[in-house]
Short mmCIF file of C-alpha atoms (C1' of nucleotides) in Angstrom, two decimals:
data_model
loop_
_atom_site.label_atom_id
_atom_site.label_comp_id
_atom_site.label_asym_id
_atom_site.label_seq_id
_atom_site.Cartn_x
_atom_site.Cartn_y
_atom_site.Cartn_z
CA UNK A 1 0.00 0.00 0.00
CA UNK A 2 1.70 3.11 -1.16
CA UNK A 3 1.66 5.75 1.44
CA UNK A 4 1.49 9.33 0.64
CA UNK A 5 5.02 10.42 0.86
CA UNK A 6 6.97 13.51 0.38
CA UNK A 7 7.33 13.22 -3.30
CA UNK A 8 4.90 13.85 -5.99
CA UNK A 9 2.00 11.50 -6.26
CA UNK A 10 1.52 11.97 -9.89
CA UNK A 11 2.60 8.48 -10.65
CA UNK A 12 1.87 6.92 -7.37
CA UNK A 13 -1.02 4.76 -6.61
CA UNK A 14 -3.91 6.67 -5.18
CA UNK A 15 -5.09 5.50 -1.81
CA UNK A 16 -8.42 4.48 -3.14
CA UNK A 17 -9.66 1.01 -3.68
CA UNK A 18 -11.00 -0.05 -7.01
CA UNK A 19 -14.41 0.05 -5.50
CA UNK A 20 -13.89 3.63 -4.57
CA UNK A 21 -12.52 4.57 -7.92
CA UNK A 22 -15.35 2.90 -9.66
CA UNK A 23 -17.87 4.55 -7.45
CA UNK A 24 -16.27 7.89 -8.17
CA UNK A 25 -16.51 7.32 -11.86
CA UNK A 26 -20.10 6.28 -11.71
CA UNK A 27 -21.04 9.12 -9.47
CA UNK A 28 -19.35 11.57 -11.71
CA UNK A 29 -21.54 10.74 -14.59
CA UNK A 30 -24.71 12.72 -15.03
CA UNK A 31 -26.72 9.58 -15.28
CA UNK A 32 -24.99 7.85 -12.45
CA UNK A 33 -24.08 4.95 -14.58
CA UNK A 34 -21.24 4.19 -16.92
CA UNK A 35 -20.04 1.49 -19.23
CA UNK A 36 -16.87 -0.22 -18.27
CA UNK A 37 -14.85 1.61 -20.84
CA UNK A 38 -15.93 4.93 -19.42
CA UNK A 39 -14.99 3.86 -15.97
CA UNK A 40 -11.57 3.01 -17.25
CA UNK A 41 -11.35 6.34 -18.92
CA UNK A 42 -12.40 8.23 -15.87
CA UNK A 43 -9.77 6.58 -13.76
CA UNK A 44 -7.01 6.98 -16.28
CA UNK A 45 -7.90 10.58 -16.86
CA UNK A 46 -7.73 11.44 -13.25
CA UNK A 47 -5.07 9.16 -11.94
CA UNK A 48 -1.93 8.94 -13.99
CA UNK A 49 -0.91 5.90 -12.06
CA UNK A 50 -3.57 3.94 -13.82
CA UNK A 51 -2.32 4.75 -17.24
CA UNK A 52 0.09 1.95 -16.93
CA UNK A 53 -0.36 -1.74 -16.44
CA UNK A 54 -3.86 -1.37 -17.68
CA UNK A 55 -4.42 -5.07 -18.09
CA UNK A 56 -3.61 -5.59 -14.49
CA UNK A 57 -5.79 -3.09 -12.79
CA UNK A 58 -8.58 -3.32 -15.26
CA UNK A 59 -8.87 -6.97 -14.58
CA UNK A 60 -9.03 -6.20 -10.90
CA UNK A 61 -11.59 -3.57 -11.48
CA UNK A 62 -13.78 -5.91 -13.46
CA UNK A 63 -13.43 -8.41 -10.73
CA UNK A 64 -14.66 -5.86 -8.28
CA UNK A 65 -17.59 -4.91 -10.39
CA UNK A 66 -18.77 -8.45 -10.58
CA UNK A 67 -17.84 -9.46 -7.11
CA UNK A 68 -19.27 -6.59 -5.16
CA UNK A 69 -22.96 -6.26 -4.72
CA UNK A 70 -22.64 -2.56 -4.53
CA UNK A 71 -22.36 -2.43 -8.27
CA UNK A 72 -25.29 -3.28 -10.39
CA UNK A 73 -25.31 -3.98 -14.04
CA UNK A 74 -27.75 -2.11 -16.17
CA UNK A 75 -28.43 -3.48 -19.60
CA UNK A 76 -28.08 -1.18 -22.53
CA UNK A 77 -31.19 -0.03 -24.15
CA UNK A 78 -31.63 -0.81 -27.83
CA UNK A 79 -30.92 2.78 -28.62
CA UNK A 80 -27.63 2.62 -26.78
CA UNK A 81 -25.67 0.12 -28.77
CA UNK A 82 -22.26 -0.82 -27.62
CA UNK A 83 -20.32 -3.41 -25.81
CA UNK A 84 -21.04 -4.39 -22.30
CA UNK A 85 -23.56 -3.05 -19.89
CA UNK A 86 -23.75 0.06 -17.86
CA UNK A 87 -22.66 -0.09 -14.29
CA UNK A 88 -24.31 1.78 -11.51
CA UNK A 89 -24.12 1.91 -7.79
CA UNK A 90 -26.60 -0.04 -5.84
CA UNK A 91 -29.14 2.28 -4.28
CA UNK A 92 -28.40 0.95 -0.86
CA UNK A 93 -24.69 1.10 -0.93
CA UNK A 94 -24.38 4.64 0.17
CA UNK A 95 -23.03 3.95 3.57
CA UNK A 96 -20.27 1.70 2.41
CA UNK A 97 -17.72 4.31 3.08
CA UNK A 98 -17.49 5.58 6.53
CA UNK A 99 -17.95 9.29 6.74
CA UNK A 100 -17.84 9.40 3.06
CA UNK A 101 -14.25 8.45 3.04
CA UNK A 102 -13.33 6.47 0.03
CA UNK A 103 -10.23 5.09 1.53
CA UNK A 104 -11.61 2.01 3.03
CA UNK A 105 -15.09 0.78 3.59
CA UNK A 106 -16.16 -0.04 7.05
CA UNK A 107 -17.82 -3.10 5.78
CA UNK A 108 -18.56 -4.79 2.58
CA UNK A 109 -21.82 -3.97 1.00
CA UNK A 110 -23.94 -7.03 0.61
CA UNK A 111 -27.34 -7.39 -0.87
CA UNK A 112 -29.58 -9.37 1.33
CA UNK A 113 -30.92 -12.48 -0.22
CA UNK A 114 -34.29 -12.15 1.39
CA UNK A 115 -35.04 -8.74 0.12
CA UNK A 116 -38.73 -8.51 0.40
CA UNK A 117 -38.65 -4.91 -0.54
CA UNK A 118 -37.38 -5.37 -3.98
CA UNK A 119 -39.21 -7.05 -6.75
CA UNK A 120 -37.67 -10.26 -7.88
CA UNK A 121 -37.97 -9.75 -11.57
CA UNK A 122 -35.64 -7.27 -13.18
CA UNK A 123 -38.46 -5.74 -15.10
CA UNK A 124 -40.33 -5.14 -11.91
CA UNK A 125 -37.26 -3.89 -10.25
CA UNK A 126 -36.75 -1.41 -12.99
CA UNK A 127 -40.18 -0.04 -12.53
CA UNK A 128 -39.80 -0.07 -8.84
CA UNK A 129 -36.56 1.83 -8.89
CA UNK A 130 -37.86 4.38 -11.26
CA UNK A 131 -40.94 4.84 -9.25
CA UNK A 132 -38.99 5.23 -6.07
CA UNK A 133 -36.61 7.64 -7.64
CA UNK A 134 -39.38 9.73 -9.04
CA UNK A 135 -41.20 9.79 -5.79
CA UNK A 136 -38.09 10.76 -4.04
CA UNK A 137 -37.20 13.47 -6.42
CA UNK A 138 -40.62 14.91 -6.58
CA UNK A 139 -40.78 14.90 -2.85
CA UNK A 140 -37.55 16.77 -2.70
CA UNK A 141 -38.72 19.20 -5.25
CA UNK A 142 -41.94 19.71 -3.43
CA UNK A 143 -40.29 20.51 -0.17
CA UNK A 144 -37.91 22.79 -1.91
CA UNK A 145 -35.27 21.27 0.20
CA UNK A 146 -31.82 22.40 -0.49
CA UNK A 147 -30.13 19.20 0.14
CA UNK A 148 -26.72 19.12 1.58
CA UNK A 149 -24.64 19.43 -1.44
CA UNK A 150 -22.90 16.34 -2.50
CA UNK A 151 -23.63 14.51 0.61
CA UNK A 152 -23.81 11.24 -1.10
CA UNK A 153 -21.51 9.45 1.18
CA UNK A 154 -21.63 11.72 4.05
CA UNK A 155 -22.81 9.38 6.67
CA UNK A 156 -21.08 10.87 9.57
CA UNK A 157 -23.06 10.21 12.63
CA UNK A 158 -21.99 13.19 14.53
CA UNK A 159 -21.20 15.46 11.71
CA UNK A 160 -23.17 18.24 10.31
CA UNK A 161 -24.76 17.11 7.15
CA UNK A 162 -22.87 19.70 5.28
CA UNK A 163 -19.57 18.24 6.14
CA UNK A 164 -17.81 16.67 3.26
CA UNK A 165 -15.16 14.21 4.00
CA UNK A 166 -11.95 15.00 2.23
CA UNK A 167 -12.00 11.63 0.66
CA UNK A 168 -15.62 11.78 -0.17
CA UNK A 169 -16.46 11.29 -3.73
CA UNK A 170 -17.70 14.78 -4.12
CA UNK A 171 -14.40 16.16 -3.19
CA UNK A 172 -12.52 13.75 -5.26
CA UNK A 173 -14.32 14.20 -8.47
CA UNK A 174 -15.54 17.70 -8.11
CA UNK A 175 -12.82 19.15 -10.19
CA UNK A 176 -15.27 21.34 -11.87
CA UNK A 177 -16.88 22.38 -8.75
CA UNK A 178 -17.11 26.08 -8.69
CA UNK A 179 -17.67 28.19 -5.74
CA UNK A 180 -20.46 30.61 -5.97
CA UNK A 181 -18.04 33.40 -5.50
CA UNK A 182 -15.64 32.03 -8.02
CA UNK A 183 -13.06 31.50 -5.37
CA UNK A 184 -10.22 29.34 -6.31
CA UNK A 185 -7.33 27.75 -4.60
CA UNK A 186 -5.27 27.22 -7.62
CA UNK A 187 -2.73 29.56 -6.23
CA UNK A 188 -2.53 27.64 -3.11
CA UNK A 189 0.71 26.57 -1.63
CA UNK A 190 1.80 23.34 -3.06
CA UNK A 191 1.37 20.56 -0.64
CA UNK A 192 3.37 17.77 -2.09
CA UNK A 193 3.46 15.85 1.09
CA UNK A 194 -0.16 15.60 1.78
CA UNK A 195 -3.33 14.41 0.28
CA UNK A 196 -5.87 17.01 -0.32
CA UNK A 197 -6.74 18.87 2.69
CA UNK A 198 -10.32 19.15 3.53
CA UNK A 199 -10.54 22.80 3.07
CA UNK A 200 -8.95 22.68 -0.28
CA UNK A 201 -11.07 19.92 -1.48
CA UNK A 202 -14.27 21.01 -0.10
CA UNK A 203 -13.82 24.46 -1.24
CA UNK A 204 -12.86 24.23 -4.79
CA UNK A 205 -12.57 21.21 -6.91
CA UNK A 206 -10.36 22.88 -9.36
CA UNK A 207 -7.77 23.21 -6.72
CA UNK A 208 -7.36 19.54 -6.49
CA UNK A 209 -4.74 19.60 -9.09
CA UNK A 210 -2.40 21.50 -6.93
CA UNK A 211 -3.21 19.97 -3.65
CA UNK A 212 -3.67 16.55 -4.95
CA UNK A 213 -0.70 15.42 -6.84
CA UNK A 214 -1.82 11.96 -7.69
CA UNK A 215 -4.75 13.30 -9.53
CA UNK A 216 -4.31 14.67 -12.92
CA UNK A 217 -5.68 18.07 -13.33
CA UNK A 218 -5.01 19.29 -16.76
CA UNK A 219 -7.83 20.72 -18.69
CA UNK A 220 -7.98 17.96 -21.17
CA UNK A 221 -9.70 15.66 -18.84
CA UNK A 222 -12.77 17.65 -18.65
CA UNK A 223 -13.65 16.92 -22.15
CA UNK A 224 -13.82 13.29 -21.44
CA UNK A 225 -16.22 13.23 -18.60
CA UNK A 226 -18.23 16.27 -17.99
CA UNK A 227 -18.94 16.38 -14.36
CA UNK A 228 -22.02 17.96 -13.12
CA UNK A 229 -21.29 17.66 -9.51
CA UNK A 230 -21.47 21.30 -8.94
CA UNK A 231 -24.79 21.65 -10.51
CA UNK A 232 -27.91 21.75 -8.53
CA UNK A 233 -28.86 18.65 -10.30
CA UNK A 234 -26.31 16.76 -8.40
CA UNK A 235 -27.60 17.98 -5.16
CA UNK A 236 -30.78 16.26 -5.94
CA UNK A 237 -29.53 13.15 -7.55
CA UNK A 238 -26.53 12.84 -5.44
CA UNK A 239 -28.50 12.33 -2.35
CA UNK A 240 -29.08 8.69 -2.30
CA UNK A 241 -32.06 6.89 -1.08
CA UNK A 242 -30.93 4.49 1.49
CA UNK A 243 -34.16 2.75 2.25
CA UNK A 244 -34.66 2.17 -1.38
CA UNK A 245 -34.98 -1.32 -2.56
CA UNK A 246 -32.10 -3.67 -2.67
CA UNK A 247 -31.13 -5.79 -5.54
CA UNK A 248 -32.59 -3.62 -8.16
CA UNK A 249 -31.21 -4.86 -11.37
CA UNK A 250 -32.70 -2.52 -13.75
CA UNK A 251 -32.77 -0.01 -16.39
CA UNK A 252 -33.52 3.23 -14.78
CA UNK A 253 -34.61 5.85 -17.18
CA UNK A 254 -33.68 8.37 -14.61
CA UNK A 255 -30.72 8.14 -12.36
CA UNK A 256 -31.48 6.50 -9.13
CA UNK A 257 -30.29 8.35 -6.12
CA UNK A 258 -27.71 6.46 -4.29
CA UNK A 259 -28.24 7.25 -0.75
CA UNK A 260 -30.63 9.13 1.41
CA UNK A 261 -29.85 12.14 3.39
CA UNK A 262 -28.97 10.76 6.73
CA UNK A 263 -32.03 11.61 8.69
CA UNK A 264 -30.33 10.80 11.91
CA UNK A 265 -27.69 13.36 11.32
CA UNK A 266 -28.31 16.29 13.54
CA UNK A 267 -28.75 19.47 11.67
CA UNK A 268 -25.78 21.17 13.11
CA UNK A 269 -24.32 24.26 11.67
CA UNK A 270 -21.28 23.78 9.58
CA UNK A 271 -18.31 23.21 11.73
CA UNK A 272 -14.80 23.76 10.63
CA UNK A 273 -13.54 21.66 13.43
CA UNK A 274 -14.19 18.14 12.24
CA UNK A 275 -12.17 18.42 9.14
CA UNK A 276 -8.73 18.95 10.46
CA UNK A 277 -9.53 16.30 12.93
CA UNK A 278 -9.79 13.79 10.25
CA UNK A 279 -6.31 14.07 9.08
CA UNK A 280 -4.98 14.56 12.47
CA UNK A 281 -4.82 11.77 14.93
CA UNK A 282 -7.62 12.76 17.16
CA UNK A 283 -10.92 11.32 16.17
CA UNK A 284 -13.31 13.06 18.48
CA UNK A 285 -16.45 13.46 16.56
CA UNK A 286 -15.56 11.21 13.79
CA UNK A 287 -15.58 7.54 13.64
CA UNK A 288 -12.29 5.95 14.52
CA UNK A 289 -12.38 3.97 11.38
CA UNK A 290 -12.49 6.90 9.16
CA UNK A 291 -10.00 9.03 10.85
CA UNK A 292 -7.72 6.19 11.40
CA UNK A 293 -7.85 5.22 7.85
CA UNK A 294 -7.27 8.65 6.63
CA UNK A 295 -4.37 9.23 8.86
CA UNK A 296 -2.79 5.90 8.40
CA UNK A 297 -2.79 6.30 4.70
CA UNK A 298 -1.62 9.79 4.58
CA UNK A 299 0.75 9.68 7.42
CA UNK A 300 3.40 12.01 6.17
CA UNK A 301 0.87 14.72 5.98
CA UNK A 302 1.36 16.78 8.98
CA UNK A 303 -1.80 17.77 10.72
CA UNK A 304 -0.43 21.17 11.21
CA UNK A 305 -0.58 21.70 7.54
CA UNK A 306 -4.22 21.03 7.52
CA UNK A 307 -4.75 23.35 10.38
CA UNK A 308 -2.89 26.18 8.91
CA UNK A 309 -5.17 26.31 5.97
CA UNK A 310 -8.15 28.55 5.91
CA UNK A 311 -10.49 26.01 7.28
CA UNK A 312 -13.48 28.20 7.92
CA UNK A 313 -13.93 28.91 4.30
CA UNK A 314 -14.63 25.42 3.57
CA UNK A 315 -17.87 24.80 5.23
CA UNK A 316 -19.63 27.90 4.47
CA UNK A 317 -18.92 26.98 0.96
CA UNK A 318 -19.80 23.39 1.28
CA UNK A 319 -23.22 24.17 2.50
CA UNK A 320 -24.14 26.22 -0.44
"C1'" DT B 1 -10.92 -11.21 -31.69
"C1'" DA B 2 -10.94 -7.82 -28.24
"C1'" DG B 3 -13.64 -6.38 -24.76
"C1'" DT B 4 -16.62 -7.67 -21.20
"C1'" DG B 5 -18.20 -10.29 -17.24
"C1'" DT B 6 -17.86 -14.17 -13.77
"C1'" DT B 7 -15.58 -16.96 -10.74
"C1'" DT B 8 -11.93 -18.98 -7.97
"C1'" DA B 9 -7.74 -18.66 -5.58
"C1'" DT B 10 -4.26 -16.55 -2.95
"C1'" DG B 11 -1.71 -13.06 -0.54
"C1'" DT B 12 -1.47 -8.70 2.21
"C1'" DG B 13 -2.99 -5.37 5.34
"C1'" DT B 14 -6.52 -3.74 8.69
"C1'" DT B 15 -9.93 -4.16 12.18
"C1'" DG B 16 -12.28 -5.74 16.27
"C1'" DC C 1 -5.69 -13.76 16.21
"C1'" DA C 2 -9.75 -14.42 13.42
"C1'" DA C 3 -12.43 -12.05 10.33
"C1'" DC C 4 -12.64 -8.87 7.08
"C1'" DA C 5 -11.42 -5.70 3.10
"C1'" DC C 6 -8.75 -5.35 -0.62
"C1'" DA C 7 -5.40 -6.44 -4.53
"C1'" DT C 8 -3.93 -9.41 -7.87
"C1'" DA C 9 -3.83 -13.25 -11.01
"C1'" DA C 10 -5.89 -16.34 -13.88
"C1'" DA C 11 -9.18 -19.28 -16.23
"C1'" DC C 12 -13.16 -19.27 -18.66
"C1'" DA C 13 -17.61 -17.88 -21.03
"C1'" DC C 14 -20.01 -14.65 -23.61
"C1'" DT C 15 -20.69 -11.21 -27.26
"C1'" DA C 16 -20.43 -7.09 -30.37
#
DNA sequence: TAGTGTTTATGTGTTG
DNA sequence: CAACACATAAACACTA
């Protein structure tokens, strides 16, 4: 396991599992589903490390897609000719990653065999999923709820719902995320020794390139996979429906939200505090798993670095 | 035939 | 230390 060291990460293996990377790719797509080739592309575009030994990691990735229940295969429609199916995230897999951290899952996502909720036939499941998604979306629209932006994997029990884990998918893939005020961190101090700091990531996706050496950040990538994470659309779609059915093998005409807004999460005001905590060694309000993981894998990053950054900016931004 | 998808096996590192 | 998560390899089937 490569650890974030002092050198550039450009060619080093990112600390994300294939599951994470795949989830990122899928989540980054407007429709929340991608063919295998696009998943490859996404990963190679963003992580130079994966531009080599493609046979190797792509085999592993395919293995993960098949092996893990959190990925569901969606058949191509007749009007979408091509090879292979689309892959999407299982509607119930949202809490796979503790605190939204994509470093390591707290537990493997497994579809229950006796899922009484979900229809058994794919055709039914398709309808069911679509129905659920529509209901969900219309409900959201009706309430006019401004959902916590990109809170897809933000499951933090004691975190404000606006908190976005530095390794959360939103932060990872939100390269095009633009702050309302057009703020940018591109001029930020280079931080070769550390993985993206929460404030950097949460604040502006475009800054990832500088603060996140293992991710490629040249403009060319954007042409490949337009990311709509910053759009309001994502806010809606990105909030998964947890209680949604399991085992939905289907063909959703509309993207199925991945995970519900954690209802249990107390509606606390945005706190700058939790973030630095993650990368530091004190886990107070965060789950040990998450913080431990984050720290263990980015050890050389000195917590002080994270603390010296303009942390407060980050949440006010994240919320909006 | 290359790409895709499934499955089995094995090894390593982490977690409880 | 057992169980788990993950990475990797490899064999094989299917299909555009």
